[in-house]
Amino acid sequence: MRIALSTGGGDAPGLNAVIRAAVLSAVRRGWEVIGIKRGYAGLLGDDQCIPLTAESVRGIGHLGGTILRTTNRGNPFHYPVNHTDGTCDFIDRSDDLIQGAKDLGIDAIISIGGDGSLGIAQRLCDKGMKIIGVPKTIDNDVSGTVTTFGFDTAVNTAVDAIDKLHTTAESHDRVIVMEVMGRHAGFIALHSGLAGTADVILIPEIPYSVEKVCAKVMARHNAGRHFSICVVAEGACEQGTGPRMRGKSLPGEAPRLGGVAEEIAQKIQEQTGKECRSLILGHLQRGGQPTSYDRLLATRFGGAAVEAIEAEKWGYMVALQTPHIVCIPIKEVLKQPKRVELTHDTVRTARALGISFGD
Ligand code: F6P
């Protein structure tokens, strides 16, 4: 048996732990493992495919990033072809990918990625490739799994930042608005805001009104709490508007979000007269060593993915359904993206504690 591993989309702390666990589990079964570099670029002649052995995954379980590297512009069905004049076309290279895998004698692929990568995995599966999915995203927005690895690390990074912001905000009687990742789902903002005792949490699932946010800030002010902390997901929208974009994306890349925190801080300052500051936590949330929770989850996913290959569960994704790791059809996962449920106990408890969602 010869299997291959691919990491696609934005990285997440824990990717290397998945790779390590899958490689060691496979090697112990007497299988060979190939690492496809930079998404599927290694199979498409734009990067390498490398042998992965017990030696090559030694000492990587605690490291962030991915030894295979990754890309969010590597969809084989919509593959970028850059021209020398700076323009870019997109072509379907899925047949080249399948041929590349055949040429290398690859029997099955473990695709580690978020919704986008899982969608690609499903399409490759429909074309006859033997694929197992492993869910990955710091945003925690993949359905069918209680959580994805990388999320806990990102939340910890955000909570650490909120703790630090508290002391400086309180010293200066300021309102500080911190923007965290979360394009469509507000899990990082909700969990870090609740754990870090923020006063306002704004998420894409609940459009906010600046007036409501200001009312919360002033209620605290009038009660003698002269500072406030607001955590906002990058994809949160003011009622009646869309998400804030920042910077220019490259062809094939999703629009870059950002800037909502700065806008909210300015509006709070204008409407309340209180001194406001904002920051974007950004890619710090994606970097660094995975927490022990994420290392363990990633390791379990890697081991389970190899078991799934053994059981020939093609087109399935490993998932955490506490307390077990299970296999579910990728098709089912893709039917409904995971979002914060507005009736979930985390939201109810946040409201009960007086946290404002700006609604
Ligand atoms: O998809 C995960 C994510 O963390 C999103 O929340 C964010 O919009 C995106 O990555 C940013 O990724 P990049 O800067 O790599 O395009």
Tab-separated table of C-alpha atoms and ligand atoms in Angstrom:
chain	number	residue	atom	x	y	z
A	1	MET	CA	0.000	0.000	0.000
A	2	ARG	CA	1.291	3.449	-0.892
A	3	ILE	CA	-0.610	6.437	0.485
A	4	ALA	CA	-0.110	10.177	0.076
A	5	LEU	CA	-0.799	13.156	2.328
A	6	SER	CA	-1.791	16.670	1.297
A	7	THR	CA	-2.380	19.816	3.375
A	8	GLY	CA	-4.489	22.522	1.717
A	9	GLY	CA	-5.988	25.933	2.540
A	10	GLY	CA	-4.930	28.144	5.441
A	11	ASP	CA	-2.651	26.379	7.906
A	12	ALA	CA	-3.744	25.473	11.438
A	13	PRO	CA	-1.678	24.453	14.467
A	14	GLY	CA	-1.816	20.644	14.613
A	15	LEU	CA	-1.216	19.871	10.924
A	16	ASN	CA	2.205	18.429	11.684
A	17	ALA	CA	0.754	16.254	14.443
A	18	VAL	CA	-1.733	14.776	11.916
A	19	ILE	CA	1.090	14.152	9.449
A	20	ARG	CA	3.251	12.509	12.124
A	21	ALA	CA	0.454	10.266	13.395
A	22	ALA	CA	-0.647	9.211	9.908
A	23	VAL	CA	2.909	8.486	8.780
A	24	LEU	CA	3.816	6.465	11.876
A	25	SER	CA	0.511	4.531	11.781
A	26	ALA	CA	0.994	3.758	8.092
A	27	VAL	CA	4.681	2.850	8.335
A	28	ARG	CA	3.956	0.434	11.188
A	29	ARG	CA	1.498	-1.324	8.868
A	30	GLY	CA	4.275	-1.723	6.328
A	31	TRP	CA	2.843	0.944	3.995
A	32	GLU	CA	4.770	3.615	2.110
A	33	VAL	CA	3.873	7.289	2.495
A	34	ILE	CA	4.382	10.186	0.106
A	35	GLY	CA	4.009	13.844	1.025
A	36	ILE	CA	2.498	16.045	-1.690
A	37	LYS	CA	3.985	19.505	-1.296
A	38	ARG	CA	1.899	22.730	-1.338
A	39	GLY	CA	-1.646	21.377	-1.591
A	40	TYR	CA	-1.670	19.302	-4.771
A	41	ALA	CA	1.094	21.285	-6.519
A	42	GLY	CA	3.506	18.385	-5.954
A	43	LEU	CA	1.329	16.128	-8.104
A	44	LEU	CA	0.871	18.783	-10.785
A	45	GLY	CA	4.564	19.323	-11.470
A	46	ASP	CA	4.660	22.696	-9.704
A	47	ASP	CA	6.318	21.337	-6.571
A	48	GLN	CA	7.642	18.062	-5.242
A	49	CYS	CA	6.331	14.811	-3.858
A	50	ILE	CA	8.610	13.534	-1.097
A	51	PRO	CA	8.880	10.231	0.750
A	52	LEU	CA	7.674	10.494	4.342
A	53	THR	CA	9.288	8.087	6.778
A	54	ALA	CA	9.392	7.717	10.541
A	55	GLU	CA	12.628	9.683	10.365
A	56	SER	CA	11.112	12.575	8.397
A	57	VAL	CA	8.335	13.128	10.971
A	58	ARG	CA	10.603	12.891	14.007
A	59	GLY	CA	10.140	15.819	16.391
A	60	ILE	CA	7.397	17.649	14.456
A	61	GLY	CA	4.322	16.839	16.593
A	62	HIS	CA	4.587	20.007	18.661
A	63	LEU	CA	5.363	22.361	15.777
A	64	GLY	CA	2.912	24.797	14.146
A	65	GLY	CA	2.637	25.107	10.367
A	66	THR	CA	2.965	22.136	8.014
A	67	ILE	CA	6.141	20.465	6.797
A	68	LEU	CA	4.299	19.886	3.497
A	69	ARG	CA	3.478	23.593	3.131
A	70	THR	CA	0.078	24.677	1.896
A	71	THR	CA	-1.762	27.060	-0.409
A	72	ASN	CA	-5.185	28.608	-0.646
A	73	ARG	CA	-4.804	29.001	-4.431
A	74	GLY	CA	-4.335	25.408	-5.479
A	75	ASN	CA	-7.776	24.101	-6.432
A	76	PRO	CA	-6.994	21.509	-9.160
A	77	PHE	CA	-10.422	22.142	-10.731
A	78	HIS	CA	-9.672	25.873	-10.954
A	79	TYR	CA	-5.908	25.928	-11.112
A	80	PRO	CA	-4.074	29.228	-11.610
A	81	VAL	CA	-1.760	29.558	-14.595
A	82	ASN	CA	0.317	32.714	-14.217
A	83	HIS	CA	1.489	34.494	-17.358
A	84	THR	CA	4.630	36.586	-17.680
A	85	ASP	CA	2.541	39.736	-18.272
A	86	GLY	CA	1.118	39.381	-14.750
A	87	THR	CA	-2.286	38.025	-15.859
A	88	CYS	CA	-3.656	34.707	-14.675
A	89	ASP	CA	-5.974	32.083	-16.191
A	90	PHE	CA	-7.661	29.173	-14.488
A	91	ILE	CA	-7.867	25.675	-15.905
A	92	ASP	CA	-9.152	22.291	-14.770
A	93	ARG	CA	-6.112	20.142	-13.955
A	94	SER	CA	-7.923	17.393	-12.051
A	95	ASP	CA	-7.108	14.798	-14.743
A	96	ASP	CA	-3.402	15.711	-14.523
A	97	LEU	CA	-3.623	15.243	-10.768
A	98	ILE	CA	-5.207	11.806	-11.114
A	99	GLN	CA	-2.576	10.814	-13.694
A	100	GLY	CA	0.195	12.158	-11.433
A	101	ALA	CA	-1.088	9.993	-8.568
A	102	LYS	CA	-1.248	6.938	-10.863
A	103	ASP	CA	2.297	7.544	-12.101
A	104	LEU	CA	3.554	7.517	-8.514
A	105	GLY	CA	1.586	4.368	-7.670
A	106	ILE	CA	-0.472	6.174	-5.038
A	107	ASP	CA	-3.348	3.982	-3.811
A	108	ALA	CA	-5.091	6.508	-1.549
A	109	ILE	CA	-4.805	10.128	-0.424
A	110	ILE	CA	-5.416	11.697	2.970
A	111	SER	CA	-6.539	15.265	2.332
A	112	ILE	CA	-6.176	17.517	5.368
A	113	GLY	CA	-8.118	20.734	4.938
A	114	GLY	CA	-11.188	22.860	5.566
A	115	ASP	CA	-14.454	23.176	3.629
A	116	GLY	CA	-12.670	24.141	0.397
A	117	SER	CA	-10.253	21.198	0.501
A	118	LEU	CA	-13.048	18.819	1.469
A	119	GLY	CA	-15.103	20.018	-1.508
A	120	ILE	CA	-12.116	19.288	-3.774
A	121	ALA	CA	-11.689	15.871	-2.103
A	122	GLN	CA	-15.322	15.038	-2.837
A	123	ARG	CA	-14.969	16.020	-6.501
A	124	LEU	CA	-11.798	13.914	-6.842
A	125	CYS	CA	-13.619	11.054	-5.161
A	126	ASP	CA	-16.437	11.412	-7.714
A	127	LYS	CA	-13.766	10.959	-10.389
A	128	GLY	CA	-12.666	7.685	-8.814
A	129	MET	CA	-9.836	8.723	-6.489
A	130	LYS	CA	-9.621	7.012	-3.113
A	131	ILE	CA	-9.638	9.866	-0.613
A	132	ILE	CA	-10.083	10.246	3.140
A	133	GLY	CA	-10.665	13.744	4.577
A	134	VAL	CA	-9.278	15.183	7.800
A	135	PRO	CA	-11.026	18.406	8.895
A	136	LYS	CA	-8.806	21.390	9.612
A	137	THR	CA	-9.566	25.043	10.351
A	138	ILE	CA	-8.906	27.422	13.189
A	139	ASP	CA	-12.411	28.837	12.543
A	140	ASN	CA	-14.072	25.560	13.645
A	141	ASP	CA	-16.602	25.916	10.826
A	142	VAL	CA	-16.606	22.337	9.479
A	143	SER	CA	-19.838	20.435	10.142
A	144	GLY	CA	-20.032	16.960	11.612
A	145	THR	CA	-17.123	17.346	14.019
A	146	VAL	CA	-17.407	18.829	17.495
A	147	THR	CA	-14.246	20.747	16.812
A	148	THR	CA	-11.288	20.971	14.451
A	149	PHE	CA	-7.663	21.093	15.547
A	150	GLY	CA	-6.157	24.574	15.514
A	151	PHE	CA	-9.289	26.113	17.011
A	152	ASP	CA	-8.235	25.603	20.630
A	153	THR	CA	-4.792	27.083	19.925
A	154	ALA	CA	-6.347	30.110	18.205
A	155	VAL	CA	-8.769	30.659	21.092
A	156	ASN	CA	-5.904	30.457	23.593
A	157	THR	CA	-3.917	33.024	21.614
A	158	ALA	CA	-6.955	35.320	21.564
A	159	VAL	CA	-7.638	34.892	25.289
A	160	ASP	CA	-4.011	35.712	26.071
A	161	ALA	CA	-4.396	38.910	24.037
A	162	ILE	CA	-7.690	39.825	25.760
A	163	ASP	CA	-6.059	39.346	29.185
A	164	LYS	CA	-3.299	41.739	28.187
A	165	LEU	CA	-5.717	44.263	26.711
A	166	HIS	CA	-7.754	44.274	29.924
A	167	THR	CA	-4.945	45.702	32.023
A	168	THR	CA	-4.031	48.477	29.618
A	169	ALA	CA	-7.672	49.316	28.797
A	170	GLU	CA	-8.484	49.618	32.488
A	171	SER	CA	-5.423	51.776	33.209
A	172	HIS	CA	-6.466	54.270	30.527
A	173	ASP	CA	-10.281	54.093	30.813
A	174	ARG	CA	-10.326	53.026	27.160
A	175	VAL	CA	-12.517	50.914	24.949
A	176	ILE	CA	-10.410	48.410	23.017
A	177	VAL	CA	-11.874	46.564	20.049
A	178	MET	CA	-9.977	43.424	19.055
A	179	GLU	CA	-10.587	41.736	15.714
A	180	VAL	CA	-10.132	37.981	15.494
A	181	MET	CA	-10.403	35.568	12.563
A	182	GLY	CA	-13.760	34.128	11.619
A	183	ARG	CA	-14.809	34.736	8.051
A	184	HIS	CA	-18.309	33.220	8.276
A	185	ALA	CA	-18.396	31.736	11.771
A	186	GLY	CA	-17.884	33.512	15.084
A	187	PHE	CA	-16.588	30.620	17.179
A	188	ILE	CA	-13.169	32.169	17.896
A	189	ALA	CA	-14.748	35.489	18.939
A	190	LEU	CA	-17.447	33.782	21.016
A	191	HIS	CA	-15.192	31.332	22.837
A	192	SER	CA	-12.312	33.747	23.428
A	193	GLY	CA	-14.681	36.565	24.375
A	194	LEU	CA	-16.520	34.402	26.880
A	195	ALA	CA	-13.353	32.840	28.324
A	196	GLY	CA	-11.585	36.210	28.385
A	197	THR	CA	-14.620	38.008	29.909
A	198	ALA	CA	-15.127	40.504	27.098
A	199	ASP	CA	-18.011	42.955	27.406
A	200	VAL	CA	-19.104	42.897	23.769
A	201	ILE	CA	-18.801	40.008	21.288
A	202	LEU	CA	-19.677	40.586	17.646
A	203	ILE	CA	-19.988	37.603	15.304
A	204	PRO	CA	-21.003	37.111	11.655
A	205	GLU	CA	-24.120	35.185	12.727
A	206	ILE	CA	-25.577	38.219	14.606
A	207	PRO	CA	-25.577	41.527	12.676
A	208	TYR	CA	-24.836	44.318	15.156
A	209	SER	CA	-25.961	47.875	15.718
A	210	VAL	CA	-23.287	50.370	16.828
A	211	GLU	CA	-25.927	52.066	19.016
A	212	LYS	CA	-26.409	48.829	20.972
A	213	VAL	CA	-22.651	48.444	21.383
A	214	CYS	CA	-22.393	52.054	22.621
A	215	ALA	CA	-25.290	51.479	25.020
A	216	LYS	CA	-23.355	48.615	26.620
A	217	VAL	CA	-20.150	50.680	26.838
A	218	MET	CA	-22.032	53.588	28.471
A	219	ALA	CA	-23.939	51.305	30.852
A	220	ARG	CA	-20.583	50.043	32.104
A	221	HIS	CA	-19.207	53.594	32.248
A	222	ASN	CA	-22.188	54.800	34.277
A	223	ALA	CA	-21.724	51.854	36.643
A	224	GLY	CA	-18.123	52.959	37.277
A	225	ARG	CA	-16.469	50.554	34.843
A	226	HIS	CA	-14.697	53.053	32.670
A	227	PHE	CA	-13.138	50.597	30.244
A	228	SER	CA	-14.625	47.979	27.923
A	229	ILE	CA	-13.311	45.141	25.793
A	230	CYS	CA	-15.030	44.270	22.542
A	231	VAL	CA	-14.064	41.145	20.563
A	232	VAL	CA	-15.208	41.161	16.948
A	233	ALA	CA	-14.931	38.464	14.291
A	234	GLU	CA	-13.492	39.762	11.014
A	235	GLY	CA	-16.678	38.716	9.190
A	236	ALA	CA	-19.103	40.476	11.581
A	237	CYS	CA	-21.414	42.959	9.836
A	238	GLU	CA	-23.253	46.022	10.978
A	239	GLN	CA	-26.991	45.551	10.426
A	240	GLY	CA	-27.848	46.191	6.783
A	241	THR	CA	-24.224	46.060	5.566
A	242	GLY	CA	-21.725	43.434	4.383
A	243	PRO	CA	-18.298	42.372	5.646
A	244	ARG	CA	-15.335	44.778	5.535
A	245	MET	CA	-12.607	43.993	2.989
A	246	ARG	CA	-8.971	44.959	3.368
A	247	GLY	CA	-6.178	44.837	0.807
A	248	LYS	CA	-6.164	43.334	-2.663
A	249	SER	CA	-6.480	39.572	-3.109
A	250	LEU	CA	-4.491	37.646	-5.688
A	251	PRO	CA	-6.402	35.883	-8.468
A	252	GLY	CA	-8.058	32.732	-7.127
A	253	GLU	CA	-7.872	33.887	-3.504
A	254	ALA	CA	-10.969	34.629	-1.392
A	255	PRO	CA	-11.443	38.332	-0.614
A	256	ARG	CA	-9.322	39.406	2.356
A	257	LEU	CA	-11.451	40.532	5.267
A	258	GLY	CA	-10.402	43.055	7.864
A	259	GLY	CA	-10.938	46.500	9.270
A	260	VAL	CA	-14.207	46.033	11.106
A	261	ALA	CA	-12.568	46.615	14.520
A	262	GLU	CA	-11.095	49.939	13.485
A	263	GLU	CA	-14.426	51.084	12.088
A	264	ILE	CA	-16.302	50.094	15.248
A	265	ALA	CA	-13.714	51.766	17.496
A	266	GLN	CA	-14.030	55.018	15.544
A	267	LYS	CA	-17.820	54.941	15.761
A	268	ILE	CA	-17.830	54.184	19.492
A	269	GLN	CA	-15.440	57.082	20.059
A	270	GLU	CA	-17.632	59.443	17.999
A	271	GLN	CA	-20.855	58.376	19.664
A	272	THR	CA	-19.714	58.066	23.291
A	273	GLY	CA	-16.757	60.431	23.506
A	274	LYS	CA	-14.760	57.643	25.091
A	275	GLU	CA	-11.203	57.045	23.978
A	276	CYS	CA	-11.028	53.959	21.777
A	277	ARG	CA	-8.299	51.793	20.310
A	278	SER	CA	-8.435	48.807	17.983
A	279	LEU	CA	-6.194	45.999	16.820
A	280	ILE	CA	-6.290	43.061	14.448
A	281	LEU	CA	-4.889	39.914	16.023
A	282	GLY	CA	-4.479	38.403	12.540
A	283	HIS	CA	-2.225	35.502	11.677
A	284	LEU	CA	-0.839	35.205	15.205
A	285	GLN	CA	-3.943	33.040	15.666
A	286	ARG	CA	-2.754	30.618	13.013
A	287	GLY	CA	0.846	30.352	14.159
A	288	GLY	CA	2.808	28.851	17.008
A	289	GLN	CA	2.767	25.554	18.810
A	290	PRO	CA	-0.539	23.712	19.031
A	291	THR	CA	-2.060	23.340	22.495
A	292	SER	CA	-2.066	19.879	24.027
A	293	TYR	CA	-5.783	19.615	23.130
A	294	ASP	CA	-5.035	20.284	19.458
A	295	ARG	CA	-2.006	17.981	19.405
A	296	LEU	CA	-4.087	15.167	20.835
A	297	LEU	CA	-7.034	15.750	18.495
A	298	ALA	CA	-4.735	16.013	15.466
A	299	THR	CA	-2.906	12.840	16.483
A	300	ARG	CA	-6.221	10.984	16.889
A	301	PHE	CA	-7.362	12.254	13.473
A	302	GLY	CA	-4.108	11.075	11.850
A	303	GLY	CA	-4.421	7.596	13.362
A	304	ALA	CA	-8.128	7.396	12.478
A	305	ALA	CA	-7.481	8.459	8.867
A	306	VAL	CA	-5.131	5.496	8.402
A	307	GLU	CA	-7.722	3.184	9.980
A	308	ALA	CA	-10.272	4.626	7.536
A	309	ILE	CA	-8.004	3.762	4.602
A	310	GLU	CA	-7.676	0.241	5.952
A	311	ALA	CA	-11.480	0.047	6.116
A	312	GLU	CA	-11.706	1.512	2.586
A	313	LYS	CA	-14.003	4.350	3.676
A	314	TRP	CA	-13.420	6.356	0.495
A	315	GLY	CA	-15.102	9.745	0.513
A	316	TYR	CA	-15.350	9.793	4.306
A	317	MET	CA	-13.984	12.336	6.771
A	318	VAL	CA	-12.748	11.579	10.276
A	319	ALA	CA	-14.591	13.625	12.894
A	320	LEU	CA	-14.776	14.134	16.636
A	321	GLN	CA	-18.142	13.119	18.004
A	322	THR	CA	-17.221	13.126	21.669
A	323	PRO	CA	-15.922	10.848	23.071
A	324	HIS	CA	-15.191	9.014	19.823
A	325	ILE	CA	-13.519	9.682	16.502
A	326	VAL	CA	-15.948	8.557	13.805
A	327	CYS	CA	-16.052	8.547	10.001
A	328	ILE	CA	-18.780	10.475	8.181
A	329	PRO	CA	-19.415	10.967	4.444
A	330	ILE	CA	-17.789	14.167	3.151
A	331	LYS	CA	-20.979	14.711	1.116
A	332	GLU	CA	-22.951	15.062	4.367
A	333	VAL	CA	-20.361	17.428	5.837
A	334	LEU	CA	-20.586	19.721	2.820
A	335	LYS	CA	-24.385	19.991	2.929
A	336	GLN	CA	-24.424	22.509	5.752
A	337	PRO	CA	-21.565	24.736	6.912
A	338	LYS	CA	-21.162	24.940	10.690
A	339	ARG	CA	-22.119	28.242	12.270
A	340	VAL	CA	-22.680	29.463	15.836
A	341	GLU	CA	-26.159	28.334	16.890
A	342	LEU	CA	-27.964	31.328	18.327
A	343	THR	CA	-29.710	29.158	20.927
A	344	HIS	CA	-26.509	27.403	22.019
A	345	ASP	CA	-25.674	27.514	25.724
A	346	THR	CA	-22.512	29.538	25.050
A	347	VAL	CA	-24.640	32.316	23.526
A	348	ARG	CA	-27.338	32.005	26.206
A	349	THR	CA	-24.766	32.102	28.990
A	350	ALA	CA	-22.948	35.053	27.442
A	351	ARG	CA	-26.244	36.950	27.320
A	352	ALA	CA	-27.091	35.899	30.876
A	353	LEU	CA	-23.751	37.334	32.007
A	354	GLY	CA	-24.601	40.660	30.403
A	355	ILE	CA	-22.310	40.353	27.376
A	356	SER	CA	-23.694	42.332	24.455
A	357	PHE	CA	-23.853	40.880	20.932
A	358	GLY	CA	-24.785	44.315	19.625
A	359	ASP	CA	-28.344	43.200	18.805
B	1	F6P	O1	-10.115	30.139	6.915
B	1	F6P	C1	-9.459	30.408	8.082
B	1	F6P	C2	-9.081	31.826	8.201
B	1	F6P	O2	-8.528	31.875	9.451
B	1	F6P	C3	-10.210	32.852	8.053
B	1	F6P	O3	-10.838	33.158	9.252
B	1	F6P	C4	-9.481	34.043	7.487
B	1	F6P	O4	-10.348	34.874	6.782
B	1	F6P	C5	-8.498	33.396	6.610
B	1	F6P	O5	-8.115	32.206	7.254
B	1	F6P	C6	-7.311	34.273	6.286
B	1	F6P	O6	-6.390	33.477	5.626
B	1	F6P	P1	-5.269	33.987	4.631
B	1	F6P	O7	-4.749	35.278	5.122
B	1	F6P	O8	-4.274	32.886	4.672
B	1	F6P	O9	-5.932	34.097	3.302
